[in-house]
mmCIF file of C-alpha atoms in Angstrom:
data_model
loop_
_atom_site.group_PDB
_atom_site.id
_atom_site.type_symbol
_atom_site.label_atom_id
_atom_site.label_comp_id
_atom_site.label_asym_id
_atom_site.label_seq_id
_atom_site.Cartn_x
_atom_site.Cartn_y
_atom_site.Cartn_z
ATOM 1 C CA MET C 133 -14.194 -9.983 -11.140
ATOM 2 C CA GLY C 134 -11.008 -10.410 -13.193
ATOM 3 C CA GLN C 135 -7.950 -8.310 -12.401
ATOM 4 C CA SER C 136 -8.437 -6.024 -9.409
ATOM 5 C CA LEU C 137 -6.668 -3.671 -7.026
ATOM 6 C CA SER C 138 -7.523 -3.552 -3.343
ATOM 7 C CA CYS C 139 -6.793 -1.047 -0.587
ATOM 8 C CA GLY C 140 -7.835 -1.299 3.047
ATOM 9 C CA CYS C 141 -9.171 1.602 5.094
ATOM 10 C CA HIS C 142 -6.696 2.203 7.950
ATOM 11 C CA ILE C 143 -9.365 3.193 10.457
ATOM 12 C CA PRO C 144 -12.463 1.250 11.556
ATOM 13 C CA VAL C 145 -15.745 2.417 10.045
ATOM 14 C CA ALA C 146 -18.665 1.855 12.433
ATOM 15 C CA ASP C 147 -16.360 -0.588 14.267
ATOM 16 C CA ARG C 148 -15.812 -2.567 11.081
ATOM 17 C CA ALA C 149 -12.699 -3.133 8.973
ATOM 18 C CA LEU C 150 -13.339 -2.154 5.350
ATOM 19 C CA LEU C 151 -11.526 -3.186 2.165
ATOM 20 C CA GLY C 152 -11.984 -1.250 -1.064
ATOM 21 C CA VAL C 153 -11.585 -3.012 -4.406
ATOM 22 C CA ALA C 154 -11.245 -1.486 -7.880
ATOM 23 C CA ASP C 155 -11.919 -4.164 -10.484
ATOM 24 C CA ALA C 156 -11.665 -4.785 -14.208
ATOM 25 C CA GLY C 157 -15.445 -4.594 -14.572
ATOM 26 C CA GLY C 158 -15.363 -0.896 -13.768
ATOM 27 C CA PHE C 159 -16.719 -1.223 -10.226
ATOM 28 C CA ILE C 160 -15.599 0.048 -6.839
ATOM 29 C CA GLU C 161 -16.728 -2.402 -4.191
ATOM 30 C CA LEU C 162 -16.478 -2.375 -0.405
ATOM 31 C CA PHE C 163 -16.019 -5.502 1.689
ATOM 32 C CA GLN C 164 -16.304 -5.722 5.457
ATOM 33 C CA LEU C 165 -14.488 -8.181 7.689
ATOM 34 C CA ALA C 166 -17.054 -10.331 9.454
ATOM 35 C CA GLY C 167 -16.316 -12.770 12.286
ATOM 36 C CA SER C 168 -18.204 -15.498 14.068
ATOM 37 C CA GLU C 169 -18.233 -17.173 17.458
ATOM 38 C CA GLU C 170 -15.850 -19.812 16.079
ATOM 39 C CA SER C 171 -13.242 -17.080 15.414
ATOM 40 C CA THR C 172 -13.409 -17.606 11.649
ATOM 41 C CA PHE C 173 -13.504 -14.543 9.428
ATOM 42 C CA THR C 174 -14.864 -13.766 5.976
ATOM 43 C CA LEU C 175 -14.931 -10.776 3.655
ATOM 44 C CA GLU C 176 -18.528 -9.861 2.917
ATOM 45 C CA PRO C 177 -19.525 -7.423 0.138
ATOM 46 C CA CYS C 178 -21.403 -4.441 1.550
ATOM 47 C CA ALA C 179 -21.454 -1.725 -1.144
ATOM 48 C CA ARG C 180 -20.829 -1.422 -4.883
ATOM 49 C CA VAL C 181 -20.888 1.367 -7.463
ATOM 50 C CA ALA C 182 -20.152 1.372 -11.218
ATOM 51 C CA LEU C 183 -17.744 4.066 -12.404
ATOM 52 C CA ASP C 184 -18.752 4.087 -16.084
ATOM 53 C CA LYS C 185 -19.714 1.778 -18.922
ATOM 54 C CA GLN C 186 -16.991 -0.277 -20.616
ATOM 55 C CA CYS C 187 -14.119 0.895 -18.458
ATOM 56 C CA LEU C 188 -11.645 -0.630 -16.027
ATOM 57 C CA ALA C 189 -11.318 0.757 -12.521
ATOM 58 C CA LEU C 190 -7.563 1.291 -12.169
ATOM 59 C CA SER C 191 -6.948 2.703 -8.679
ATOM 60 C CA LEU C 192 -8.455 3.852 -5.424
ATOM 61 C CA ASP C 193 -7.271 5.760 -2.374
ATOM 62 C CA TRP C 194 -8.965 6.496 0.945
ATOM 63 C CA SER C 195 -8.992 9.971 2.450
ATOM 64 C CA THR C 196 -7.936 8.458 5.794
ATOM 65 C CA GLY C 197 -4.213 8.138 5.117
ATOM 66 C CA ARG C 198 -2.955 10.887 7.426
ATOM 67 C CA ALA C 199 -1.492 9.780 10.755
ATOM 68 C CA GLY C 200 -3.637 11.096 13.610
ATOM 69 C CA ARG C 201 -6.673 11.741 11.408
ATOM 70 C CA ALA C 202 -9.648 13.322 13.171
ATOM 71 C CA SER C 203 -12.408 10.799 13.807
ATOM 72 C CA ASP C 204 -15.144 13.170 12.615
ATOM 73 C CA GLN C 205 -13.532 13.799 9.227
ATOM 74 C CA SER C 206 -15.667 12.805 6.242
ATOM 75 C CA LEU C 207 -14.696 9.541 4.567
ATOM 76 C CA ASN C 208 -14.125 9.591 0.808
ATOM 77 C CA ILE C 209 -12.563 7.473 -1.928
ATOM 78 C CA ILE C 210 -10.884 8.768 -5.084
ATOM 79 C CA SER C 211 -10.685 6.383 -8.044
ATOM 80 C CA SER C 212 -9.448 6.470 -11.643
ATOM 81 C CA ASP C 213 -10.396 4.519 -14.753
ATOM 82 C CA SER C 214 -9.167 3.397 -18.168
ATOM 83 C CA LYS C 215 -11.015 6.253 -19.908
ATOM 84 C CA GLY C 216 -8.854 8.821 -18.092
ATOM 85 C CA GLN C 217 -11.582 9.860 -15.671
ATOM 86 C CA LEU C 218 -11.452 10.486 -11.921
ATOM 87 C CA HIS C 219 -14.341 9.641 -9.600
ATOM 88 C CA LEU C 220 -14.881 11.062 -6.111
ATOM 89 C CA LEU C 221 -16.987 8.724 -3.939
ATOM 90 C CA LYS C 222 -18.510 9.445 -0.555
ATOM 91 C CA VAL C 223 -18.597 6.607 1.966
ATOM 92 C CA ASP C 224 -21.611 6.394 4.252
ATOM 93 C CA GLY C 225 -20.267 4.635 7.322
ATOM 94 C CA ALA C 226 -23.666 3.721 8.697
ATOM 95 C CA GLY C 227 -24.462 1.348 5.801
ATOM 96 C CA PRO C 228 -21.772 1.300 4.768
ATOM 97 C CA GLY C 229 -22.687 2.701 1.371
ATOM 98 C CA LEU C 230 -21.071 4.390 -1.624
ATOM 99 C CA GLN C 231 -22.219 7.436 -3.560
ATOM 100 C CA CYS C 232 -20.453 9.024 -6.528
ATOM 101 C CA VAL C 233 -20.403 12.795 -5.965
ATOM 102 C CA ALA C 234 -18.171 13.944 -8.851
ATOM 103 C CA THR C 235 -16.693 12.592 -12.093
ATOM 104 C CA TRP C 236 -14.408 14.501 -14.448
ATOM 105 C CA GLN C 237 -12.048 13.936 -17.363
ATOM 106 C CA ALA C 238 -8.436 14.127 -16.172
ATOM 107 C CA HIS C 239 -6.238 12.459 -18.827
ATOM 108 C CA HIS C 240 -6.381 11.635 -22.540
ATOM 109 C CA PHE C 241 -5.431 7.999 -21.943
ATOM 110 C CA GLU C 242 -5.597 5.650 -18.954
ATOM 111 C CA ALA C 243 -5.591 7.417 -15.587
ATOM 112 C CA TRP C 244 -3.373 4.884 -13.846
ATOM 113 C CA ILE C 245 -3.471 6.421 -10.396
ATOM 114 C CA ALA C 246 -5.427 8.854 -8.229
ATOM 115 C CA ALA C 247 -4.528 9.795 -4.655
ATOM 116 C CA PHE C 248 -5.508 12.230 -1.910
ATOM 117 C CA ASN C 249 -3.443 14.917 -0.297
ATOM 118 C CA TYR C 250 -3.940 13.454 3.185
ATOM 119 C CA TRP C 251 -3.450 16.867 4.802
ATOM 120 C CA GLN C 252 -5.925 18.680 2.538
ATOM 121 C CA THR C 253 -8.348 16.001 1.421
ATOM 122 C CA GLU C 254 -10.228 18.316 -0.935
ATOM 123 C CA VAL C 255 -7.031 18.145 -3.061
ATOM 124 C CA VAL C 256 -6.287 15.028 -5.140
ATOM 125 C CA TYR C 257 -3.531 14.087 -7.564
ATOM 126 C CA SER C 258 -3.660 11.959 -10.699
ATOM 127 C CA GLY C 259 -1.213 10.337 -13.081
ATOM 128 C CA GLY C 260 -1.909 9.083 -16.573
ATOM 129 C CA ASP C 261 -0.508 7.212 -19.531
ATOM 130 C CA ASP C 262 -0.118 10.607 -21.203
ATOM 131 C CA GLY C 263 2.907 11.157 -18.916
ATOM 132 C CA LEU C 264 1.229 13.946 -16.960
ATOM 133 C CA LEU C 265 0.956 14.488 -13.218
ATOM 134 C CA LYS C 266 -1.979 16.715 -12.258
ATOM 135 C CA GLY C 267 -3.437 18.264 -9.127
ATOM 136 C CA TRP C 268 -7.154 18.924 -8.615
ATOM 137 C CA ASP C 269 -9.431 20.740 -6.195
ATOM 138 C CA THR C 270 -12.470 18.469 -5.893
ATOM 139 C CA ARG C 271 -14.706 21.446 -5.083
ATOM 140 C CA LYS C 272 -14.170 22.769 -8.644
ATOM 141 C CA PRO C 273 -12.551 19.951 -10.636
ATOM 142 C CA ALA C 274 -13.130 21.268 -14.148
ATOM 143 C CA THR C 275 -9.599 22.739 -14.368
ATOM 144 C CA PRO C 276 -6.423 21.243 -12.836
ATOM 145 C CA VAL C 277 -4.598 23.224 -10.158
ATOM 146 C CA PHE C 278 -1.313 22.295 -11.855
ATOM 147 C CA THR C 279 -0.030 20.052 -14.644
ATOM 148 C CA SER C 280 3.495 18.638 -14.692
ATOM 149 C CA ASN C 281 5.296 16.770 -17.472
ATOM 150 C CA ARG C 282 8.412 16.204 -15.356
ATOM 151 C CA HIS C 283 8.101 12.409 -15.692
ATOM 152 C CA ALA C 284 9.294 11.136 -19.069
ATOM 153 C CA MET C 285 6.661 8.388 -19.336
ATOM 154 C CA GLY C 286 3.309 7.362 -17.874
ATOM 155 C CA VAL C 287 2.734 8.257 -14.218
ATOM 156 C CA CYS C 288 1.435 5.196 -12.395
ATOM 157 C CA SER C 289 2.017 5.703 -8.648
ATOM 158 C CA ILE C 290 1.386 8.582 -6.231
ATOM 159 C CA GLN C 291 1.213 8.829 -2.444
ATOM 160 C CA SER C 292 1.072 11.717 -0.013
ATOM 161 C CA ASN C 293 3.296 11.344 3.055
ATOM 162 C CA PRO C 294 0.972 10.514 5.995
ATOM 163 C CA HIS C 295 3.464 11.806 8.604
ATOM 164 C CA GLN C 296 4.622 15.120 7.177
ATOM 165 C CA ASP C 297 2.639 17.774 5.353
ATOM 166 C CA CYS C 298 3.625 18.958 1.866
ATOM 167 C CA ILE C 299 5.576 15.795 0.896
ATOM 168 C CA LEU C 300 4.412 13.867 -2.185
ATOM 169 C CA ALA C 301 6.009 10.834 -3.875
ATOM 170 C CA THR C 302 5.357 9.913 -7.507
ATOM 171 C CA GLY C 303 6.592 7.096 -9.735
ATOM 172 C CA SER C 304 6.555 6.332 -13.441
ATOM 173 C CA TYR C 305 7.413 3.873 -16.175
ATOM 174 C CA ASP C 306 10.482 6.066 -16.617
ATOM 175 C CA GLU C 307 11.978 4.159 -13.617
ATOM 176 C CA HIS C 308 12.259 7.222 -11.403
ATOM 177 C CA VAL C 309 10.738 8.114 -8.029
ATOM 178 C CA LEU C 310 10.266 11.864 -7.590
ATOM 179 C CA LEU C 311 9.688 13.656 -4.279
ATOM 180 C CA TRP C 312 7.798 16.941 -4.332
ATOM 181 C CA ASP C 313 7.018 19.827 -2.014
ATOM 182 C CA THR C 314 3.322 20.363 -2.749
ATOM 183 C CA ARG C 315 3.730 24.091 -2.176
ATOM 184 C CA ASN C 316 5.928 24.242 -5.288
ATOM 185 C CA MET C 317 5.081 21.687 -7.959
ATOM 186 C CA THR C 318 7.286 23.182 -10.664
ATOM 187 C CA GLN C 319 10.242 20.886 -9.877
ATOM 188 C CA PRO C 320 10.760 17.886 -7.551
ATOM 189 C CA PHE C 321 13.333 18.279 -4.787
ATOM 190 C CA ALA C 322 14.571 14.662 -5.140
ATOM 191 C CA ASP C 323 14.937 12.305 -8.104
ATOM 192 C CA VAL C 324 15.684 8.634 -7.383
ATOM 193 C CA PRO C 325 16.387 6.120 -10.210
ATOM 194 C CA VAL C 326 15.164 2.649 -9.176
ATOM 195 C CA GLN C 327 15.824 0.475 -12.269
ATOM 196 C CA GLY C 328 12.224 -0.516 -12.869
ATOM 197 C CA GLY C 329 8.846 0.991 -13.658
ATOM 198 C CA VAL C 330 7.387 2.260 -10.378
ATOM 199 C CA TRP C 331 3.919 0.759 -10.206
ATOM 200 C CA ARG C 332 3.228 1.328 -6.504
ATOM 201 C CA LEU C 333 4.598 3.567 -3.719
ATOM 202 C CA ARG C 334 3.864 3.260 -0.008
ATOM 203 C CA TRP C 335 5.219 5.345 2.889
ATOM 204 C CA HIS C 336 5.943 3.409 6.087
ATOM 205 C CA PRO C 337 3.062 3.591 8.627
ATOM 206 C CA LEU C 338 5.433 4.538 11.498
ATOM 207 C CA HIS C 339 8.588 6.016 9.907
ATOM 208 C CA GLY C 340 7.895 8.997 7.677
ATOM 209 C CA HIS C 341 11.229 8.772 5.832
ATOM 210 C CA LEU C 342 10.912 5.182 4.561
ATOM 211 C CA LEU C 343 9.331 4.620 1.151
ATOM 212 C CA LEU C 344 8.514 1.204 -0.364
ATOM 213 C CA ALA C 345 8.475 0.961 -4.161
ATOM 214 C CA ALA C 346 7.168 -1.859 -6.378
ATOM 215 C CA CYS C 347 9.397 -1.656 -9.448
ATOM 216 C CA MET C 348 8.001 -4.290 -11.849
ATOM 217 C CA TYR C 349 10.966 -6.235 -13.304
ATOM 218 C CA GLY C 350 13.225 -4.381 -10.840
ATOM 219 C CA GLY C 351 11.548 -6.116 -7.891
ATOM 220 C CA PHE C 352 10.994 -3.953 -4.819
ATOM 221 C CA ARG C 353 13.087 -1.352 -3.006
ATOM 222 C CA VAL C 354 12.976 0.292 0.402
ATOM 223 C CA LEU C 355 14.170 3.884 0.069
ATOM 224 C CA ASP C 356 15.545 5.832 3.028
ATOM 225 C CA CYS C 357 14.574 9.430 2.267
ATOM 226 C CA ARG C 358 15.399 10.993 5.631
ATOM 227 C CA GLN C 359 17.690 13.698 4.246
ATOM 228 C CA ALA C 360 15.301 14.439 1.413
ATOM 229 C CA VAL C 361 12.184 14.622 3.592
ATOM 230 C CA GLU C 362 13.717 16.480 6.541
ATOM 231 C CA GLU C 363 16.200 18.724 4.727
ATOM 232 C CA LYS C 364 14.788 18.820 1.167
ATOM 233 C CA GLN C 365 18.053 17.436 -0.209
ATOM 234 C CA ASP C 366 18.186 15.392 -3.404
ATOM 235 C CA MET C 367 19.311 12.351 -1.440
ATOM 236 C CA CYS C 368 17.640 8.960 -0.984
ATOM 237 C CA THR C 369 19.503 5.722 -0.340
ATOM 238 C CA VAL C 370 18.372 2.167 -1.058
ATOM 239 C CA SER C 371 18.068 0.419 2.306
ATOM 240 C CA ALA C 372 16.874 -2.879 0.838
ATOM 241 C CA SER C 373 16.129 -4.314 -2.578
ATOM 242 C CA HIS C 374 15.244 -7.661 -4.051
ATOM 243 C CA LYS C 375 14.358 -8.907 -7.515
ATOM 244 C CA LEU C 376 11.866 -11.723 -7.988
ATOM 245 C CA PRO C 377 12.948 -13.779 -11.044
ATOM 246 C CA SER C 378 10.414 -13.921 -13.871
ATOM 247 C CA SER C 379 7.967 -11.777 -11.895
ATOM 248 C CA LEU C 380 6.522 -8.325 -12.388
ATOM 249 C CA VAL C 381 6.178 -6.746 -8.935
ATOM 250 C CA TYR C 382 3.029 -4.674 -9.351
ATOM 251 C CA GLY C 383 2.032 -4.269 -5.714
ATOM 252 C CA ALA C 384 3.805 -3.601 -2.419
ATOM 253 C CA ASP C 385 2.685 -2.387 0.993
ATOM 254 C CA TRP C 386 3.713 -2.249 4.636
ATOM 255 C CA SER C 387 1.895 -4.116 7.378
ATOM 256 C CA TRP C 388 0.531 -2.193 10.362
ATOM 257 C CA LEU C 389 1.588 -5.120 12.565
ATOM 258 C CA THR C 390 4.918 -5.125 14.378
ATOM 259 C CA PHE C 391 6.940 -7.257 16.800
ATOM 260 C CA CYS C 392 6.653 -7.294 20.596
ATOM 261 C CA PRO C 393 8.201 -9.448 23.363
ATOM 262 C CA VAL C 394 6.291 -12.655 24.119
ATOM 263 C CA PRO C 395 4.793 -12.642 27.640
ATOM 264 C CA GLN C 396 6.056 -15.601 29.657
ATOM 265 C CA SER C 397 2.507 -16.664 30.355
ATOM 266 C CA GLN C 398 1.645 -16.947 26.659
ATOM 267 C CA GLN C 399 2.387 -20.229 24.937
ATOM 268 C CA LEU C 400 1.383 -20.625 21.296
ATOM 269 C CA SER C 401 2.607 -23.154 18.777
ATOM 270 C CA ASN C 402 4.321 -22.303 15.503
ATOM 271 C CA ILE C 403 2.098 -20.630 12.959
ATOM 272 C CA GLY C 404 2.780 -22.543 9.717
ATOM 273 C CA SER C 405 2.821 -21.199 6.175
ATOM 274 C CA PHE C 406 0.849 -19.158 3.692
ATOM 275 C CA SER C 407 0.803 -19.154 -0.094
ATOM 276 C CA CYS C 408 -1.028 -17.142 -2.739
ATOM 277 C CA SER C 409 0.614 -18.965 -5.644
ATOM 278 C CA ASP C 410 -2.761 -20.414 -6.646
ATOM 279 C CA PRO C 411 -5.227 -17.602 -7.452
ATOM 280 C CA GLY C 412 -8.025 -19.982 -6.539
ATOM 281 C CA ALA C 413 -6.517 -21.017 -3.218
ATOM 282 C CA ARG C 414 -9.006 -21.842 -0.497
ATOM 283 C CA THR C 415 -8.909 -20.508 3.030
ATOM 284 C CA GLU C 416 -8.717 -24.132 4.201
ATOM 285 C CA ASP C 417 -5.155 -24.181 2.840
ATOM 286 C CA VAL C 418 -4.020 -21.841 5.639
ATOM 287 C CA GLU C 419 -3.623 -23.241 9.130
ATOM 288 C CA VAL C 420 -3.003 -21.127 12.210
ATOM 289 C CA ALA C 421 -1.677 -23.021 15.227
ATOM 290 C CA GLY C 422 -3.578 -26.108 14.098
ATOM 291 C CA GLN C 423 -6.892 -24.245 13.957
ATOM 292 C CA PRO C 424 -9.189 -23.459 10.988
ATOM 293 C CA ALA C 425 -8.070 -20.628 8.744
ATOM 294 C CA GLY C 426 -8.690 -17.010 9.636
ATOM 295 C CA PRO C 427 -6.874 -13.680 9.575
ATOM 296 C CA PRO C 428 -4.335 -12.866 12.307
ATOM 297 C CA SER C 429 -5.671 -11.500 15.554
ATOM 298 C CA ARG C 430 -5.466 -7.722 15.966
ATOM 299 C CA SER C 431 -3.839 -8.374 19.313
ATOM 300 C CA CYS C 432 -0.895 -10.705 18.762
ATOM 301 C CA LEU C 433 0.458 -13.856 17.135
ATOM 302 C CA ALA C 434 3.381 -15.794 18.550
ATOM 303 C CA ASP C 435 6.527 -16.247 16.516
ATOM 304 C CA ASP C 436 8.346 -18.668 18.734
ATOM 305 C CA GLY C 437 10.450 -21.028 16.694
ATOM 306 C CA GLY C 438 10.649 -23.475 13.808
ATOM 307 C CA GLU C 439 10.888 -22.062 10.322
ATOM 308 C CA GLY C 440 9.051 -18.869 11.072
ATOM 309 C CA TRP C 441 5.566 -17.486 10.948
ATOM 310 C CA ILE C 442 5.091 -17.360 7.173
ATOM 311 C CA LYS C 443 7.114 -18.819 4.321
ATOM 312 C CA PRO C 444 6.656 -17.238 0.889
ATOM 313 C CA GLN C 445 6.053 -19.843 -1.813
ATOM 314 C CA VAL C 446 6.000 -19.708 -5.591
ATOM 315 C CA GLY C 447 4.026 -21.702 -8.112
ATOM 316 C CA ASN C 448 6.239 -24.797 -7.868
ATOM 317 C CA LYS C 449 5.766 -24.781 -4.051
ATOM 318 C CA LYS C 450 9.462 -24.204 -3.317
ATOM 319 C CA LYS C 451 10.510 -21.640 -0.752
ATOM 320 C CA THR C 452 11.799 -18.281 -1.937
ATOM 321 C CA SER C 453 15.203 -17.337 -0.568
ATOM 322 C CA LEU C 454 15.885 -13.639 -0.139
ATOM 323 C CA GLN C 455 19.420 -12.343 0.066
ATOM 324 C CA PRO C 456 20.681 -9.747 2.591
ATOM 325 C CA SER C 457 20.675 -6.236 1.191
ATOM 326 C CA THR C 458 23.071 -3.323 1.536
ATOM 327 C CA GLU C 459 23.885 -0.991 4.423
ATOM 328 C CA GLY C 460 23.434 -3.530 7.209
ATOM 329 C CA ARG C 461 19.709 -3.931 6.682
ATOM 330 C CA LYS C 462 18.204 -7.309 5.977
ATOM 331 C CA VAL C 463 15.133 -8.622 4.212
ATOM 332 C CA SER C 464 14.201 -12.121 5.310
ATOM 333 C CA SER C 465 11.821 -14.709 3.909
ATOM 334 C CA GLN C 466 11.436 -16.127 7.430
ATOM 335 C CA LEU C 467 9.659 -14.243 10.176
ATOM 336 C CA HIS C 468 11.169 -16.142 13.104
ATOM 337 C CA THR C 469 12.453 -13.827 15.818
ATOM 338 C CA PRO C 470 13.017 -15.745 19.070
ATOM 339 C CA GLY C 471 11.065 -14.447 22.044
ATOM 340 C CA THR C 472 8.802 -12.163 20.003
ATOM 341 C CA MET C 473 5.237 -12.110 18.842
ATOM 342 C CA ILE C 474 3.537 -10.263 15.994
ATOM 343 C CA CYS C 475 1.219 -7.621 17.427
ATOM 344 C CA ASP C 476 -0.888 -4.593 16.588
ATOM 345 C CA TYR C 477 1.228 -1.457 17.085
ATOM 346 C CA ASP C 478 -1.751 0.587 18.310
ATOM 347 C CA LEU C 479 -2.349 -1.907 21.121
ATOM 348 C CA HIS C 480 1.325 -2.363 22.104
ATOM 349 C CA VAL C 481 2.910 1.071 21.606
ATOM 350 C CA GLU C 482 5.193 0.858 24.649
ATOM 351 C CA THR C 483 6.727 -2.542 23.848
ATOM 352 C CA ALA C 484 6.673 -2.583 20.032
ATOM 353 C CA ASN C 485 9.987 -2.966 18.205
ATOM 354 C CA THR C 486 9.692 -0.398 15.438
ATOM 355 C CA ASP C 487 13.022 -1.443 13.881
ATOM 356 C CA ILE C 488 11.377 -4.598 12.510
ATOM 357 C CA SER C 489 8.715 -4.256 9.821
ATOM 358 C CA LEU C 490 6.549 -6.598 7.794
ATOM 359 C CA LEU C 491 5.956 -5.895 4.144
ATOM 360 C CA ALA C 492 4.155 -7.681 1.332
ATOM 361 C CA THR C 493 4.631 -7.738 -2.431
ATOM 362 C CA CYS C 494 2.487 -9.264 -5.147
ATOM 363 C CA SER C 495 3.565 -10.215 -8.643
ATOM 364 C CA PHE C 496 1.692 -10.323 -11.911
ATOM 365 C CA TYR C 497 2.410 -13.484 -13.880
ATOM 366 C CA ASP C 498 2.849 -16.046 -11.099
ATOM 367 C CA HIS C 499 0.040 -14.750 -8.816
ATOM 368 C CA VAL C 500 2.271 -14.858 -5.720
ATOM 369 C CA LEU C 501 1.998 -12.839 -2.520
ATOM 370 C CA HIS C 502 5.281 -12.614 -0.617
ATOM 371 C CA LEU C 503 5.219 -11.630 3.054
ATOM 372 C CA LEU C 504 8.630 -10.475 4.259
ATOM 373 C CA LYS C 505 10.330 -9.214 7.399
ATOM 374 C CA TRP C 506 12.684 -6.234 7.161
ATOM 375 C CA GLU C 507 15.102 -5.377 9.945
ATOM 376 C CA ASN C 508 16.391 -1.821 10.104
ATOM 377 C CA SER C 509 19.461 -2.772 12.131
#
């Protein structure tokens, strides 16, 4: 499959967890999480569609990003490719299956990113290597709704805020994150320099003012945009940042898991470690409480001592040490929090500690996935 980009659907589809993958062969492919009686899990391919001949699929976004999305809303994917095209795909949840319903030329060069307006999913945005940010109405995509050249270089990251309507974040090789009010796309209301090309942006799943940015050689940054989002002020502060030596941070995302108190009746052993330093790593390399490998339970995982739940590792198998950041907030390479367990927020709303978040970054040259804990203390 070569280089690829993946994005999970945040809601179950026909009671199944789906993962979408855009790959270097020009395909969009869906995988479903399948389990067995032995509690082992695998990703099984379930649908595949080719975007075009001799192109690379460069991005994908699900229409399900909005918090509190209606269950009867249609499920779509927007994707972009190396020929500058956008592709609107309809997902048939029963299969599941994929059907391309519209394709149009959006940019003169690579269309690095395409993303939905989560509050009006017939509207999508795109960014290209031509330095342009564009908006489109998928019902009549021949002409863009707007075109902006506010970024000085290629636009490579876009995400609509899932918690608050009319808020859009964009990032570029020009090393700036811009925040927009989608009702007025002539000028952004906030401009945040981040000292690195902004390859990926992700709003926090629970806190609508926190924005995670993957900044290539600049590492990653957590931006606190409360004043900007709530008061439309040109003000975002860096709550946490970390550079990964000799790594290009191309991907970053928040986990939808959080921390909850451990019930006294629950006794689980320490969870061990996880490494993606070897791109060909086998699932047998991951051990969970002494059992065969498998993804974390949607319910909870104990985090009760030792060196923590997960230890990021690099290619030479040494642990990565992350330094405390500014403003009293801390990013840690160890997930140990005494007396807590990692749990699904949706299943533990009343007891979840929303001041502790898990986030992951992935880097280009060393093929490493780092899983980190961030405390908003």
